[in-house]
Structure formats: structure tokens, C-alpha cells
Short mmCIF file of C-alpha atoms in Angstrom, two decimals:
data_model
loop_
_atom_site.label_atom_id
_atom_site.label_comp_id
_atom_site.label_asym_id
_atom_site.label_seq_id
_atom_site.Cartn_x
_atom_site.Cartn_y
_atom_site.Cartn_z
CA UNK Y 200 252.03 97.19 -180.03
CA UNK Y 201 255.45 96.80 -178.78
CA UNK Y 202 258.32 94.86 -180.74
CA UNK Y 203 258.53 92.07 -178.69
CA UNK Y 204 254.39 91.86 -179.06
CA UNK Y 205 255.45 91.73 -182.58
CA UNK Y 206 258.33 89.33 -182.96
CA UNK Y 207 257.20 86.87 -180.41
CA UNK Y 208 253.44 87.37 -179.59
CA UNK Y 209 253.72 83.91 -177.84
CA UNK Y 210 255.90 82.73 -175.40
CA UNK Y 211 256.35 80.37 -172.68
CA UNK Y 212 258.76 81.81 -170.34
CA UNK Y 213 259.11 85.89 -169.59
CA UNK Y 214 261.40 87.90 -167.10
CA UNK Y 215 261.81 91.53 -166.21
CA UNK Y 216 264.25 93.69 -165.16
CA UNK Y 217 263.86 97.23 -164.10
CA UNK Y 218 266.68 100.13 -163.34
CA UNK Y 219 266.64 103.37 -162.24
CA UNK Y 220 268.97 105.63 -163.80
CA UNK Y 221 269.75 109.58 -164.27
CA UNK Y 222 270.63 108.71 -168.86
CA UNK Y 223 268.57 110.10 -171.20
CA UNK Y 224 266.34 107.46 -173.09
CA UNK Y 225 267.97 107.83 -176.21
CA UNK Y 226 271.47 107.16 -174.77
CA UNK Y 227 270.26 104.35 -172.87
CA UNK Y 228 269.23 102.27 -175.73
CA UNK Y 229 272.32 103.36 -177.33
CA UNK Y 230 274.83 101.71 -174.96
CA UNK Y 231 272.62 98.40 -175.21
CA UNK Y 232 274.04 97.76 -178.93
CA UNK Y 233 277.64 98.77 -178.10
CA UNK Y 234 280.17 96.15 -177.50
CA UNK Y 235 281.44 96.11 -174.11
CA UNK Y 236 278.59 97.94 -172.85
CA UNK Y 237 276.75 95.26 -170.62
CA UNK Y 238 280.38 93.14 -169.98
CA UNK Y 239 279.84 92.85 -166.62
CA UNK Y 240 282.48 90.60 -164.22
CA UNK Y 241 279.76 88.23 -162.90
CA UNK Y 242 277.95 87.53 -166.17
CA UNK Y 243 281.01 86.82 -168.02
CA UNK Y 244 282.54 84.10 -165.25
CA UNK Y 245 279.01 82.46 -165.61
CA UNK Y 246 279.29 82.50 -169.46
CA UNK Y 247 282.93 81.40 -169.16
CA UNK Y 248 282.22 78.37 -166.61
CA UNK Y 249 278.38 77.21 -169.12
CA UNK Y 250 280.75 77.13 -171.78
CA UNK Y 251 284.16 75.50 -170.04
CA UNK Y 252 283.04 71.84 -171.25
CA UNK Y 253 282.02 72.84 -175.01
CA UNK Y 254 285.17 74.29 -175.24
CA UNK Y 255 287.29 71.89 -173.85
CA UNK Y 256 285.95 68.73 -175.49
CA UNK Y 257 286.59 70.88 -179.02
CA UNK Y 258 290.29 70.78 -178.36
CA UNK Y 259 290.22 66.75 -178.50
CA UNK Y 260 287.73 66.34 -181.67
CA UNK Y 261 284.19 67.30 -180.49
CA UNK Y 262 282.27 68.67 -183.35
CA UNK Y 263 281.05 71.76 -181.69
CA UNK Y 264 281.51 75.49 -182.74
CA UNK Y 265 282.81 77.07 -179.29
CA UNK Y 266 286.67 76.30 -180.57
CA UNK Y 267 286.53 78.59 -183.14
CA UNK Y 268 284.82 81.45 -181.86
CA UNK Y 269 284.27 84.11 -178.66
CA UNK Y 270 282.46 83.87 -176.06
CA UNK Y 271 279.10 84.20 -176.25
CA UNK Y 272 277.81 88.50 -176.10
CA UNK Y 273 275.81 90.79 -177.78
CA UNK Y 274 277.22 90.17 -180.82
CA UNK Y 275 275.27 86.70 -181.18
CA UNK Y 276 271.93 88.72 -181.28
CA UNK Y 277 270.28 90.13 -183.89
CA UNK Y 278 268.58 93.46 -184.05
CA UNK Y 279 265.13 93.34 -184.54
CA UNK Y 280 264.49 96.93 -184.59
CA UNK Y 281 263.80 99.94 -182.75
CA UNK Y 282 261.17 102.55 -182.06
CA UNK Y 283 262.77 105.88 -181.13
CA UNK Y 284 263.98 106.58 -177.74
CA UNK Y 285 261.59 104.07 -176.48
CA UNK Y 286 262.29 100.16 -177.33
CA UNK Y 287 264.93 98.33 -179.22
CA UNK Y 288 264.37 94.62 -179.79
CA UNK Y 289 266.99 92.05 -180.33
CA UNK Y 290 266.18 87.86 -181.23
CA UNK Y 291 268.37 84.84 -181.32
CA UNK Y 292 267.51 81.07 -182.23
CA UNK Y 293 269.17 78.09 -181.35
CA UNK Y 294 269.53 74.80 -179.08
CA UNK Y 295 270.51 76.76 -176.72
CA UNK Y 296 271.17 73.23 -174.12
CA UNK Y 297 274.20 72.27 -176.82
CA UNK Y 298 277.83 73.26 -175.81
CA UNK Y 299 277.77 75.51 -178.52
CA UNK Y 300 274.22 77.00 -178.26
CA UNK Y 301 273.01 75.57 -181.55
CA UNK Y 302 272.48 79.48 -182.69
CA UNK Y 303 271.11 79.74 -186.14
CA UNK Y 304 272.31 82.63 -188.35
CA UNK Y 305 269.66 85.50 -188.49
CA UNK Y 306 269.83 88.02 -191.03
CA UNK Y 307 267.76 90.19 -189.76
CA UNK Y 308 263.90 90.49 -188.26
CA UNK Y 309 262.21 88.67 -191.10
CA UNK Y 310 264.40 85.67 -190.99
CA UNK Y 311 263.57 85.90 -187.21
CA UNK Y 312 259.90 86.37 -187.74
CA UNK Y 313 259.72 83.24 -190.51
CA UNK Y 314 261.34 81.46 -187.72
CA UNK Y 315 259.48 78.07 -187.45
CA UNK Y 316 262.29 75.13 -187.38
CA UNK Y 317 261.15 71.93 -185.37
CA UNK Y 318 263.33 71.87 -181.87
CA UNK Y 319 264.71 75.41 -182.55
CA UNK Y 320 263.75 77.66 -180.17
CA UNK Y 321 264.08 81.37 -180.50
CA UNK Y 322 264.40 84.59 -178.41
CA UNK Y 323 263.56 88.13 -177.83
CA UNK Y 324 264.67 90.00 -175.66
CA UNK Y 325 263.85 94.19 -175.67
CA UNK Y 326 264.89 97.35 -173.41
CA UNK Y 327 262.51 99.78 -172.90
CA UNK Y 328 263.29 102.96 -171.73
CA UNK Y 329 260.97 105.75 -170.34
CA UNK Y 330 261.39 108.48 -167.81
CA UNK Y 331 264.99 108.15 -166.89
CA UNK Y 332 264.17 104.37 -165.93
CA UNK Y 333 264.77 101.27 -168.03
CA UNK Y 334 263.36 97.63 -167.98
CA UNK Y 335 264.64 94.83 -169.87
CA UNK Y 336 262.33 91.70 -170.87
CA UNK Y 337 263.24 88.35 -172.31
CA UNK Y 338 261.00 85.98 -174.07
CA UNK Y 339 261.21 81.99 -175.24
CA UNK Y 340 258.86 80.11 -176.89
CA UNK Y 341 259.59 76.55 -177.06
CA UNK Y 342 258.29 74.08 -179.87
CA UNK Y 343 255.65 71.51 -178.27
CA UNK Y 344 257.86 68.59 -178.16
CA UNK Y 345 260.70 70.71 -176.11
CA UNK Y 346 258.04 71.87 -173.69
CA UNK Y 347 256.70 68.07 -173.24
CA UNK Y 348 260.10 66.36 -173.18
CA UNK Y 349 263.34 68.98 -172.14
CA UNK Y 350 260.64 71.31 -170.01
CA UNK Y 351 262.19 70.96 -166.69
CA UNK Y 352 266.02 70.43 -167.86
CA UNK Y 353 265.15 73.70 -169.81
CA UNK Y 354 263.32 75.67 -167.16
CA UNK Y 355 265.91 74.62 -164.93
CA UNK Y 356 268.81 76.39 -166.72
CA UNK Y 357 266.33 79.70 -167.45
CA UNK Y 358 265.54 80.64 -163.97
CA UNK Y 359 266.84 77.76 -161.90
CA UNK Y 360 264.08 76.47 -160.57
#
């Protein structure tokens, strides 16, 4: 069983990613937990202009959290664990459609695990690394009334279509 089979055996929307590269496994999965590592230009302009009107609106009295903290990175995540030079596993939860993502503090993989709040999604997303070639995967499960209601809006900002 893998750890994203065993943090989120269900899920409603999955992507994969897959890179050939000349690392070893080990240091692979390494650079995925280090600060900085996956700062690329593109991703952070995108993360800069998604959270442009959260931050904004906080400077003239909207109750979101974006005022008071960075921009949103690896840091946000927790770790869910790891097996070896194989897998590591990392979850968040939140509304992730508010300016300020709605994340809910995780202490760890059991709080992730008991996860079960009404209109709180979560996700997990792993890297997997075998043979001098890694894949990434991302899964969200959303909570029934989400999936009736925000589907579309929802799907729409996951893979833009």
C-alpha cells in the first residue's frame, strides 16, 4: 500500500507528474521538504497573482489571514510520512476557494487522517521516486455537498477545465 492509498484511499480528482532525472532516490525526496527547493519563477507569479485580491482587501479591513503571513509554499503542508528512498507523503486541509485558503492547522498524519470536517476538503499529495525517475501525484476528496454545489467553480480552478 502506498501512503497516499493510506491517507486518502478516496478521492475525486488525481494528477501525475513524471521526471526524468540523473539524483539518487534518496536525495530526490530530500530536496522535496527543503525550503526553496521547488520555488520555481512561474509557480510563484501564479501564487502571487491567486492571492493579489486576499491580500489587498486585508489592508482595508477584510478578515482574511493572507495580511499576516507568506505566501503560500511548502511550508503550509504537512508531512505525512515517508517510506525510505521510495515515497514521502505530504496533506493539507482547507477552503481552499477563500482568499486565504481556509487551511486548517495539521499536527501531523493522524490529525490528517481523523480529518472529517463538513465543507473542508483535504489533500495529499506524494513523490515517488524509483530508478533515477520521479512522479509526483496529488489527490482531493471533496465532501458531497462541495461536489454537488462548488463542483465546476472547483474543478475549474484544479485543472482548468
Amino acid at each position: 500500500m502506498t501512503l497516499i492509498q493510506a491517507h486518502l484511499p478516496v478521492c475525486q480528482f488525481a494528477e501525475r507528474h513524471r521526471l526524468l532525472v540523473t539524483a539518487h532516490p534518496a536525495d530526490l525526496l530530500d530536496a522535496v521538504t527543503l525550503p526553496g527547493t521547488i520555488d520555481d519563477a512561474w509557480v510563484k507569479r501564479l501564487i502571487s497573482w491567486r492571492e493579489l485580491p486576499g491580500r489587498f482587501l486585508s489592508r482595508f479591513g477584510s478578515k482574511n489571514a493572507l495580511g499576516r503571513r507568506a505566501a503560500f509554499g511548502i511550508g503550509d503542508f504537512t508531512l505525512l510520512g515517508r517510506e525510505d528512498d521510495l515515497e514521502i507523503a505530504f496533506g493539507l486541509a482547507g477552503r481552499f476557494w477563500r482568499f486565504d485558503y481556509g487551511l486548517v492547522p495539521l499536527r501531523g498524519p493522524e490529525e490528517f487522517d481523523a480529518m472529517s470536517t463538513a465543507g473542508v476538503p483535504s489533500s495529499c499529495s506524494t513523490s515517488r521516486s524509483k530508478h533515477r525517475q520521479t512522479a509526483g501525484r496529488g489527490y482531493v476528496p471533496r465532501p458531497a455537498f462541495i461536489a454537488m454545489i462548488e463542483a465546476p467553480i472547483f474543478d475549474f480552478c484544479l485543472i482548468g477545465a
